[in-house]
Each structure stands twice: as C-alpha cells, then as structure tokens.
mmCIF file of C-alpha atoms in Angstrom:
data_model
loop_
_atom_site.group_PDB
_atom_site.id
_atom_site.type_symbol
_atom_site.label_atom_id
_atom_site.label_comp_id
_atom_site.label_asym_id
_atom_site.label_seq_id
_atom_site.Cartn_x
_atom_site.Cartn_y
_atom_site.Cartn_z
ATOM 1 C CA MET G 1 35.642 41.223 -26.566
ATOM 2 C CA THR G 2 36.888 37.398 -25.303
ATOM 3 C CA ALA G 3 40.211 37.727 -26.060
ATOM 4 C CA SER G 4 40.854 41.933 -24.168
ATOM 5 C CA LEU G 5 38.726 40.157 -21.309
ATOM 6 C CA VAL G 6 40.916 37.101 -20.733
ATOM 7 C CA ARG G 7 43.668 39.615 -20.999
ATOM 8 C CA ASP G 8 42.363 42.095 -18.390
ATOM 9 C CA LEU G 9 41.629 39.345 -16.117
ATOM 10 C CA ARG G 10 45.069 38.134 -16.086
ATOM 11 C CA VAL G 11 46.404 41.387 -15.128
ATOM 12 C CA ALA G 12 43.785 41.572 -12.304
ATOM 13 C CA LEU G 13 45.131 38.386 -10.832
ATOM 14 C CA ASP G 14 48.522 39.183 -11.583
ATOM 15 C CA GLU G 15 48.139 42.495 -9.947
ATOM 16 C CA GLY G 16 46.228 40.963 -6.884
ATOM 17 C CA GLY G 17 48.952 38.204 -6.282
ATOM 18 C CA LEU G 18 47.340 35.470 -8.065
ATOM 19 C CA ARG G 19 48.326 32.822 -10.493
ATOM 20 C CA GLY G 20 45.600 30.465 -11.445
ATOM 21 C CA SER G 21 43.919 27.600 -14.072
ATOM 22 C CA PHE G 22 40.289 28.588 -15.035
ATOM 23 C CA LEU G 23 37.795 26.871 -16.818
ATOM 24 C CA VAL G 24 34.085 27.377 -17.566
ATOM 25 C CA ARG G 25 31.863 25.042 -19.834
ATOM 26 C CA ASP G 26 28.599 25.573 -21.109
ATOM 27 C CA LEU G 27 27.534 21.612 -20.659
ATOM 28 C CA ARG G 28 24.492 22.316 -22.850
ATOM 29 C CA SER G 29 26.755 23.580 -26.223
ATOM 30 C CA GLY G 30 30.208 22.886 -25.260
ATOM 31 C CA ALA G 31 31.624 26.205 -25.339
ATOM 32 C CA GLU G 32 34.264 26.832 -23.241
ATOM 33 C CA LEU G 33 36.752 30.119 -21.737
ATOM 34 C CA GLY G 34 39.457 29.773 -19.762
ATOM 35 C CA ILE G 35 43.184 31.084 -18.269
ATOM 36 C CA ASP G 36 45.985 28.160 -18.506
ATOM 37 C CA PRO G 37 43.113 25.834 -17.938
ATOM 38 C CA ASP G 38 45.873 22.864 -18.588
ATOM 39 C CA ARG G 39 48.364 24.000 -15.719
ATOM 40 C CA GLU G 40 48.495 21.010 -13.434
ATOM 41 C CA TYR G 41 48.432 22.276 -9.353
ATOM 42 C CA PRO G 42 47.887 20.156 -5.962
ATOM 43 C CA ILE G 43 43.797 19.892 -5.815
ATOM 44 C CA ALA G 44 43.844 19.484 -2.061
ATOM 45 C CA SER G 45 40.004 18.621 -0.727
ATOM 46 C CA LEU G 46 38.640 18.048 -4.301
ATOM 47 C CA VAL G 47 40.189 14.920 -4.441
ATOM 48 C CA LYS G 48 37.685 14.167 -2.113
ATOM 49 C CA VAL G 49 34.847 13.950 -5.274
ATOM 50 C CA PRO G 50 36.303 11.445 -7.136
ATOM 51 C CA LEU G 51 36.822 9.175 -4.087
ATOM 52 C CA ALA G 52 33.182 9.952 -3.238
ATOM 53 C CA ALA G 53 32.101 8.936 -6.880
ATOM 54 C CA VAL G 54 34.267 5.534 -6.734
ATOM 55 C CA THR G 55 33.037 4.532 -3.372
ATOM 56 C CA LEU G 56 29.210 5.316 -4.334
ATOM 57 C CA ASP G 57 30.302 3.365 -7.476
ATOM 58 C CA ARG G 58 31.796 0.148 -5.110
ATOM 59 C CA ILE G 59 28.444 0.828 -3.214
ATOM 60 C CA ARG G 60 26.288 0.211 -6.147
ATOM 61 C CA ARG G 61 28.149 -2.874 -7.097
ATOM 62 C CA SER G 62 27.435 -4.230 -3.539
ATOM 63 C CA GLU G 63 31.855 -4.444 -2.870
ATOM 64 C CA LEU G 64 30.701 -1.765 -0.049
ATOM 65 C CA ASP G 65 27.437 -1.731 2.433
ATOM 66 C CA ALA G 66 26.816 1.871 3.214
ATOM 67 C CA ALA G 67 25.433 0.834 6.065
ATOM 68 C CA THR G 68 28.459 -0.725 7.825
ATOM 69 C CA GLN G 69 29.810 0.692 10.893
ATOM 70 C CA LEU G 70 33.068 1.499 11.296
ATOM 71 C CA GLU G 71 35.418 2.491 14.163
ATOM 72 C CA VAL G 72 37.106 5.860 13.304
ATOM 73 C CA PRO G 73 39.716 7.058 15.245
ATOM 74 C CA PRO G 74 39.887 10.845 16.678
ATOM 75 C CA GLY G 75 41.924 13.194 14.085
ATOM 76 C CA GLY G 76 43.149 15.599 17.164
ATOM 77 C CA VAL G 77 43.744 18.481 14.839
ATOM 78 C CA THR G 78 43.336 21.578 16.464
ATOM 79 C CA THR G 79 44.837 24.180 14.015
ATOM 80 C CA PRO G 80 42.002 26.265 11.918
ATOM 81 C CA GLY G 81 40.395 24.688 8.835
ATOM 82 C CA PRO G 82 40.013 20.814 9.192
ATOM 83 C CA THR G 83 36.023 20.146 10.010
ATOM 84 C CA GLY G 84 34.004 17.079 11.571
ATOM 85 C CA LEU G 85 36.090 13.752 12.711
ATOM 86 C CA THR G 86 39.489 15.420 11.960
ATOM 87 C CA ARG G 87 38.422 17.522 14.872
ATOM 88 C CA PHE G 88 36.961 14.934 17.197
ATOM 89 C CA ARG G 89 38.738 14.234 20.240
ATOM 90 C CA HIS G 90 37.109 10.453 20.801
ATOM 91 C CA PRO G 91 36.669 7.352 18.787
ATOM 92 C CA ALA G 92 33.284 7.392 16.708
ATOM 93 C CA ARG G 93 31.546 4.451 15.208
ATOM 94 C CA VAL G 94 30.280 5.935 10.982
ATOM 95 C CA ALA G 95 28.584 4.336 8.578
ATOM 96 C CA VAL G 96 30.065 4.004 5.131
ATOM 97 C CA GLY G 97 27.132 5.862 3.658
ATOM 98 C CA ASP G 98 27.910 9.085 6.077
ATOM 99 C CA LEU G 99 31.261 8.745 5.893
ATOM 100 C CA VAL G 100 30.696 9.653 2.544
ATOM 101 C CA TYR G 101 29.106 12.752 3.064
ATOM 102 C CA LEU G 102 31.383 13.568 6.220
ATOM 103 C CA SER G 103 34.400 13.574 3.262
ATOM 104 C CA THR G 104 32.237 15.384 0.955
ATOM 105 C CA SER G 105 29.861 18.169 1.883
ATOM 106 C CA LEU G 106 31.823 18.916 5.141
ATOM 107 C CA SER G 107 35.368 18.214 3.555
ATOM 108 C CA ASP G 108 36.239 16.185 6.632
ATOM 109 C CA GLY G 109 39.685 14.176 5.638
ATOM 110 C CA THR G 110 39.421 12.059 8.501
ATOM 111 C CA ALA G 111 36.415 10.741 7.089
ATOM 112 C CA ALA G 112 37.837 10.736 3.508
ATOM 113 C CA ASP G 113 40.997 8.543 5.007
ATOM 114 C CA VAL G 114 38.907 6.130 6.028
ATOM 115 C CA LEU G 115 37.544 5.471 2.989
ATOM 116 C CA PHE G 116 40.498 5.637 1.148
ATOM 117 C CA GLY G 117 41.505 2.776 3.605
ATOM 118 C CA LEU G 118 38.651 1.159 1.967
ATOM 119 C CA THR G 119 39.826 2.107 -2.046
ATOM 120 C CA PRO G 120 43.278 3.108 -1.980
ATOM 121 C CA PRO G 121 44.041 6.243 -3.829
ATOM 122 C CA PRO G 122 45.947 4.353 -6.948
ATOM 123 C CA GLU G 123 42.270 2.730 -7.403
ATOM 124 C CA ILE G 124 40.468 6.091 -7.487
ATOM 125 C CA THR G 125 43.140 6.577 -10.485
ATOM 126 C CA ARG G 126 42.647 3.188 -12.419
ATOM 127 C CA VAL G 127 38.676 3.765 -12.185
ATOM 128 C CA LEU G 128 38.753 7.947 -13.295
ATOM 129 C CA GLY G 129 40.552 6.062 -16.209
ATOM 130 C CA GLU G 130 37.746 3.268 -16.409
ATOM 131 C CA TRP G 131 35.678 6.111 -16.730
ATOM 132 C CA GLY G 132 37.833 7.995 -19.483
ATOM 133 C CA ILE G 133 38.456 10.826 -16.986
ATOM 134 C CA PRO G 134 42.186 11.265 -17.463
ATOM 135 C CA GLY G 135 44.529 13.877 -15.862
ATOM 136 C CA ILE G 136 43.566 13.674 -12.102
ATOM 137 C CA ALA G 137 46.303 11.809 -10.201
ATOM 138 C CA VAL G 138 45.376 10.516 -6.602
ATOM 139 C CA ARG G 139 48.408 9.423 -4.916
ATOM 140 C CA HIS G 140 48.066 10.041 -1.332
ATOM 141 C CA LEU G 141 46.231 10.338 1.642
ATOM 142 C CA MET G 142 44.335 13.295 3.669
ATOM 143 C CA ARG G 143 46.365 13.464 6.540
ATOM 144 C CA ASP G 144 49.687 14.160 4.717
ATOM 145 C CA LEU G 145 47.823 17.540 3.736
ATOM 146 C CA VAL G 146 48.116 18.539 8.190
ATOM 147 C CA GLN G 147 51.812 17.731 8.000
ATOM 148 C CA THR G 148 52.727 21.095 6.499
ATOM 149 C CA PRO G 149 54.684 23.963 8.178
ATOM 150 C CA ALA G 150 51.373 25.272 9.067
ATOM 151 C CA GLU G 151 50.937 22.950 12.012
ATOM 152 C CA ARG G 152 54.416 23.283 13.284
ATOM 153 C CA PHE G 153 54.515 27.058 13.292
ATOM 154 C CA ASP G 154 52.362 29.005 16.306
ATOM 155 C CA ALA G 155 49.104 30.446 15.348
ATOM 156 C CA GLY G 156 50.339 33.983 14.810
ATOM 157 C CA GLU G 157 53.359 32.653 12.516
ATOM 158 C CA ALA G 158 51.027 31.518 9.690
ATOM 159 C CA ASP G 159 52.780 33.702 7.587
ATOM 160 C CA LEU G 160 56.089 32.451 7.935
ATOM 161 C CA ALA G 161 54.364 28.922 6.497
ATOM 162 C CA HIS G 162 52.637 30.566 3.579
ATOM 163 C CA ALA G 163 56.246 32.729 2.660
ATOM 164 C CA LEU G 164 58.079 29.275 3.205
ATOM 165 C CA ALA G 165 55.044 27.549 0.479
ATOM 166 C CA ILE G 166 55.794 30.449 -2.108
ATOM 167 C CA GLY G 167 59.231 31.030 -1.916
ATOM 168 C CA ALA G 168 60.356 26.682 -1.682
ATOM 169 C CA SER G 169 58.695 26.268 -5.466
ATOM 170 C CA THR G 170 60.448 25.237 -8.876
ATOM 171 C CA ALA G 171 60.357 26.237 -12.052
ATOM 172 C CA GLY G 172 59.106 22.663 -13.183
ATOM 173 C CA GLN G 173 56.016 23.286 -10.430
ATOM 174 C CA GLY G 174 58.149 21.054 -8.033
ATOM 175 C CA HIS G 175 58.238 21.770 -4.026
ATOM 176 C CA ARG G 176 59.994 21.243 -1.398
ATOM 177 C CA LEU G 177 57.138 20.262 0.419
ATOM 178 C CA PRO G 178 55.631 17.072 -1.282
ATOM 179 C CA GLN G 179 52.031 18.349 -0.571
ATOM 180 C CA LEU G 180 52.847 21.490 -3.066
ATOM 181 C CA ASP G 181 54.566 19.420 -5.626
ATOM 182 C CA VAL G 182 51.898 18.231 -8.403
ATOM 183 C CA THR G 183 55.023 15.141 -9.053
ATOM 184 C CA ARG G 184 53.985 13.967 -5.886
ATOM 185 C CA ALA G 185 50.638 15.558 -4.493
ATOM 186 C CA ASN G 186 47.231 14.664 -5.678
ATOM 187 C CA SER G 187 47.061 16.783 -8.617
ATOM 188 C CA ALA G 188 44.904 17.547 -11.892
ATOM 189 C CA SER G 189 44.512 20.500 -13.956
ATOM 190 C CA ALA G 190 41.085 22.742 -14.568
ATOM 191 C CA ARG G 191 40.624 21.033 -17.818
ATOM 192 C CA ALA G 192 40.493 17.248 -15.872
ATOM 193 C CA LEU G 193 38.790 18.274 -13.104
ATOM 194 C CA LEU G 194 36.141 19.602 -15.465
ATOM 195 C CA SER G 195 36.118 16.679 -17.426
ATOM 196 C CA LEU G 196 34.997 14.987 -14.193
ATOM 197 C CA LEU G 197 32.244 17.550 -13.446
ATOM 198 C CA GLU G 198 31.092 16.862 -17.177
ATOM 199 C CA ALA G 199 30.544 13.228 -16.455
ATOM 200 C CA LEU G 200 28.457 13.855 -13.647
ATOM 201 C CA TRP G 201 26.073 16.197 -15.265
ATOM 202 C CA THR G 202 25.669 14.716 -18.564
ATOM 203 C CA PRO G 203 25.451 11.065 -19.981
ATOM 204 C CA SER G 204 28.703 9.440 -19.014
ATOM 205 C CA LYS G 205 30.086 5.692 -18.432
ATOM 206 C CA ILE G 206 29.410 7.114 -14.398
ATOM 207 C CA ASP G 207 26.187 4.965 -13.495
ATOM 208 C CA PRO G 208 23.055 7.529 -13.622
ATOM 209 C CA ALA G 209 22.812 6.804 -10.051
ATOM 210 C CA VAL G 210 26.456 7.409 -8.543
ATOM 211 C CA ALA G 211 26.189 10.804 -10.907
ATOM 212 C CA ALA G 212 23.557 11.626 -8.926
ATOM 213 C CA GLY G 213 24.642 10.878 -5.445
ATOM 214 C CA VAL G 214 28.192 12.886 -6.038
ATOM 215 C CA ARG G 215 25.897 15.979 -7.406
ATOM 216 C CA ASP G 216 23.589 15.985 -4.241
ATOM 217 C CA LEU G 217 26.863 15.673 -2.068
ATOM 218 C CA MET G 218 28.193 18.664 -3.791
ATOM 219 C CA ALA G 219 24.990 20.819 -3.695
ATOM 220 C CA ASN G 220 24.930 20.417 0.093
ATOM 221 C CA ASN G 221 28.239 21.596 0.500
ATOM 222 C CA VAL G 222 28.625 23.529 3.660
ATOM 223 C CA LEU G 223 31.546 25.413 2.673
ATOM 224 C CA ARG G 224 29.847 28.109 0.725
ATOM 225 C CA HIS G 225 32.475 31.420 1.549
ATOM 226 C CA ARG G 226 34.374 31.433 -2.182
ATOM 227 C CA LEU G 227 32.662 31.455 -5.259
ATOM 228 C CA ALA G 228 29.008 30.296 -3.842
ATOM 229 C CA PRO G 229 28.314 33.791 -3.196
ATOM 230 C CA GLU G 230 28.590 34.942 -7.201
ATOM 231 C CA PHE G 231 26.840 31.340 -8.606
ATOM 232 C CA ALA G 232 24.113 30.791 -5.988
ATOM 233 C CA SER G 233 20.758 32.725 -5.963
ATOM 234 C CA ASP G 234 17.066 31.977 -5.857
ATOM 235 C CA ALA G 235 16.966 30.825 -9.685
ATOM 236 C CA ALA G 236 20.609 29.545 -9.570
ATOM 237 C CA ARG G 237 21.609 26.412 -7.775
ATOM 238 C CA TRP G 238 25.446 25.761 -7.118
ATOM 239 C CA SER G 239 26.873 22.828 -6.365
ATOM 240 C CA SER G 240 30.785 22.754 -5.827
ATOM 241 C CA LYS G 241 33.738 21.267 -3.714
ATOM 242 C CA THR G 242 36.308 23.737 -2.208
ATOM 243 C CA GLY G 243 40.250 23.188 -1.522
ATOM 244 C CA THR G 244 42.336 24.911 0.626
ATOM 245 C CA LEU G 245 46.345 24.081 1.483
ATOM 246 C CA LEU G 246 48.433 26.563 2.530
ATOM 247 C CA ASN G 247 48.275 29.274 0.005
ATOM 248 C CA LEU G 248 46.731 27.136 -2.541
ATOM 249 C CA ARG G 249 42.618 28.205 -3.115
ATOM 250 C CA HIS G 250 40.288 26.133 -5.054
ATOM 251 C CA GLU G 251 36.734 25.643 -6.038
ATOM 252 C CA MET G 252 34.722 23.054 -8.925
ATOM 253 C CA GLY G 253 31.389 23.224 -9.211
ATOM 254 C CA VAL G 254 28.330 23.553 -11.487
ATOM 255 C CA VAL G 255 25.711 26.431 -11.791
ATOM 256 C CA GLU G 256 22.370 25.474 -13.117
ATOM 257 C CA HIS G 257 20.230 28.076 -13.881
ATOM 258 C CA ALA G 258 16.417 28.278 -13.945
ATOM 259 C CA ASP G 259 16.733 29.106 -17.127
ATOM 260 C CA GLY G 260 17.928 25.742 -18.121
ATOM 261 C CA GLY G 261 21.873 27.058 -18.781
ATOM 262 C CA VAL G 262 23.884 24.544 -16.725
ATOM 263 C CA PHE G 263 28.047 25.450 -16.486
ATOM 264 C CA ALA G 264 30.979 24.179 -14.968
ATOM 265 C CA VAL G 265 33.185 25.680 -13.379
ATOM 266 C CA VAL G 266 36.461 25.038 -12.175
ATOM 267 C CA ALA G 267 39.074 27.740 -10.194
ATOM 268 C CA LEU G 268 42.670 26.539 -9.050
ATOM 269 C CA THR G 269 45.030 29.494 -7.115
ATOM 270 C CA GLU G 270 48.261 29.981 -5.639
ATOM 271 C CA SER G 271 48.557 33.534 -3.727
ATOM 272 C CA ARG G 272 52.180 34.984 -3.788
ATOM 273 C CA VAL G 273 50.793 37.052 -0.523
ATOM 274 C CA PRO G 274 52.182 35.337 2.626
ATOM 275 C CA ALA G 275 49.011 35.635 4.684
ATOM 276 C CA ALA G 276 46.448 32.689 5.825
ATOM 277 C CA ILE G 277 43.428 34.978 5.810
ATOM 278 C CA GLN G 278 42.963 36.448 2.191
ATOM 279 C CA PRO G 279 39.308 37.901 1.283
ATOM 280 C CA GLU G 280 40.651 39.683 -1.641
ATOM 281 C CA ALA G 281 42.132 36.614 -3.069
ATOM 282 C CA GLU G 282 38.500 34.819 -2.954
ATOM 283 C CA ILE G 283 36.926 38.150 -4.117
ATOM 284 C CA LEU G 284 39.244 38.115 -6.965
ATOM 285 C CA MET G 285 39.161 34.383 -7.927
ATOM 286 C CA THR G 286 35.108 34.585 -7.694
ATOM 287 C CA ARG G 287 35.090 37.665 -10.175
ATOM 288 C CA VAL G 288 37.273 36.074 -12.164
ATOM 289 C CA ALA G 289 35.541 32.650 -12.711
ATOM 290 C CA ARG G 290 32.052 34.279 -12.702
ATOM 291 C CA ALA G 291 33.538 36.811 -15.554
ATOM 292 C CA LEU G 292 34.319 33.826 -17.849
ATOM 293 C CA ARG G 293 30.936 32.402 -17.026
ATOM 294 C CA ASP G 294 28.785 35.623 -18.081
ATOM 295 C CA GLU G 295 30.351 35.962 -21.372
ATOM 296 C CA LEU G 296 30.098 32.611 -22.229
ATOM 297 C CA ARG G 297 26.503 32.973 -20.852
ATOM 298 C CA GLY G 298 26.372 36.342 -23.027
ATOM 299 C CA GLY G 299 26.415 38.776 -20.345
#
C-alpha cells in the first residue's frame, strides 16, 4: 500500500506541475515516509528557524540581551508578500527579543537581517553542526531574496519572473538566479530540516529552554494558508514556518495530536507553472503531505 501511495502521489505532483521533497516522521516511533527527501532546495524563509534557535541560544548564554533596542532602517519594499519592518517607510527601534518574534512568527525579512548582523550566516551553520544537525547551509541575508526579477517587472508581469525562474535552472540544480542555486543560496533537504524539527521537539543538544522558545514562535506563526488547513484543528496543534520565493513554496512544521501523536512534516516544492498566485499548488502540496502523515498514522 505504501509504495502504491507514494507512486500515486508522485504522479499527482507531476500532473499538477510540481516537483518536491517531502518527509513525514513519527517523532515517537521514528517511522517515516517521504518523496525524494534528500533532494536539496533553496529554503527561502525557512532559514529563519535556525536563525531564531541560534539567536535564542546566544541570549540564554548572555552573549545577547533580549531587551537591547536596535535602530532598524525601513525595508521600503512595496511588492506583494513581505511583512512587518520589511514594508516600513520609517526607522524603528526594536528589542532583540521582539526581532526574533517578528522574524519567525511574522516572517519579517528585515528583522531577520538585523539578527544576521548579530550572528552572521556562517556562524548559524557552525552552531547547527555543533548541535549535530548537518545539511542546512546558511549563506546569505534575507534582503538578497528581494533582488530577483519579480521586483524588477511591473505587477502585471509576475508571470514573466516566474517563467524566468522556471526556465533558467540546470540539470544539476544550478540556476542563473543565485537565490535559486543550491550551491549559492540558503539550502537544505527535507531530511535535514526534519532533523532540526526533531531536535526542537525531542531531547537533543539544543538547550530545552531554547527549543521551547522556538516551538512557541512556530506555534504563533501567522502565515497559515498552506499546510495549516489540513493539520490544525481543535484536537491538533500545528506549529510551522513557511518559505516562498518565486516558484518555490515550502513549509516545515510539527503536528501534535490530542491522543499523543507527534508528527514532523517538511514539504519543499517548486512549480513549473509561470504564475505568482497558485492556490492549486498550495492545495496539492498540502494533500500530499497530509496523505503521507495519514499513512504513517494508520489512516
């Protein structure tokens, strides 16, 4: 049944114009089910989860003070998508602890870049290695993600930016756009990201208070249009982080059921359809992730 399900889900993704890396793991038993879970993708805003974890750990070790207020220049971005300080038109003073919240729960790229100024990308990768979580490459700031063709075309030409993103890739996952090249972008596989989720939800080298802080930030994620409709309910808590860039749509999260079941879910997808708004793609990736979880849970 499992092999047949995975085969059918692959066909559904292909027919829907999607390719993806999916992995679902039962955090109690360790059983898992996936589709190309080791394929790497640029991870866009998913990088804000390890950024939050390392920042909270530095606060715990008194290397940073959560109450320190920093002057944050306005992002001034006007294209659809970015949130928070990234859209501000005037400077603001924000405490470090609040920047962690804005970066993670609101996916505020400007807030994340201020935090990267305190802890540069190579340091994030190094600490992940110390925690025993390999395979997540943190290489650049979030502002690099708003320097794509999508910001250069008029609003009515978003399809052109997506067509370029789709057509400029190479067989080896290189890309003419550095933000979509796995050798230059912040990148990871579904398996690597799930290892991070497991380390945050089960005992690991990450300090328990730090892990609890990241779980709380993800539980308060305000962007809940993707996998949340299938995983959140009165009997299930869904904590997650989304990532979106041109034709990439991702989400990583953990669903905790009232009956004690805990499942980590990672869905990384790229679309072959040159359109900015694709509700069908959102529905399809959610259906695939839900089907894998349901198979592990026993229906």
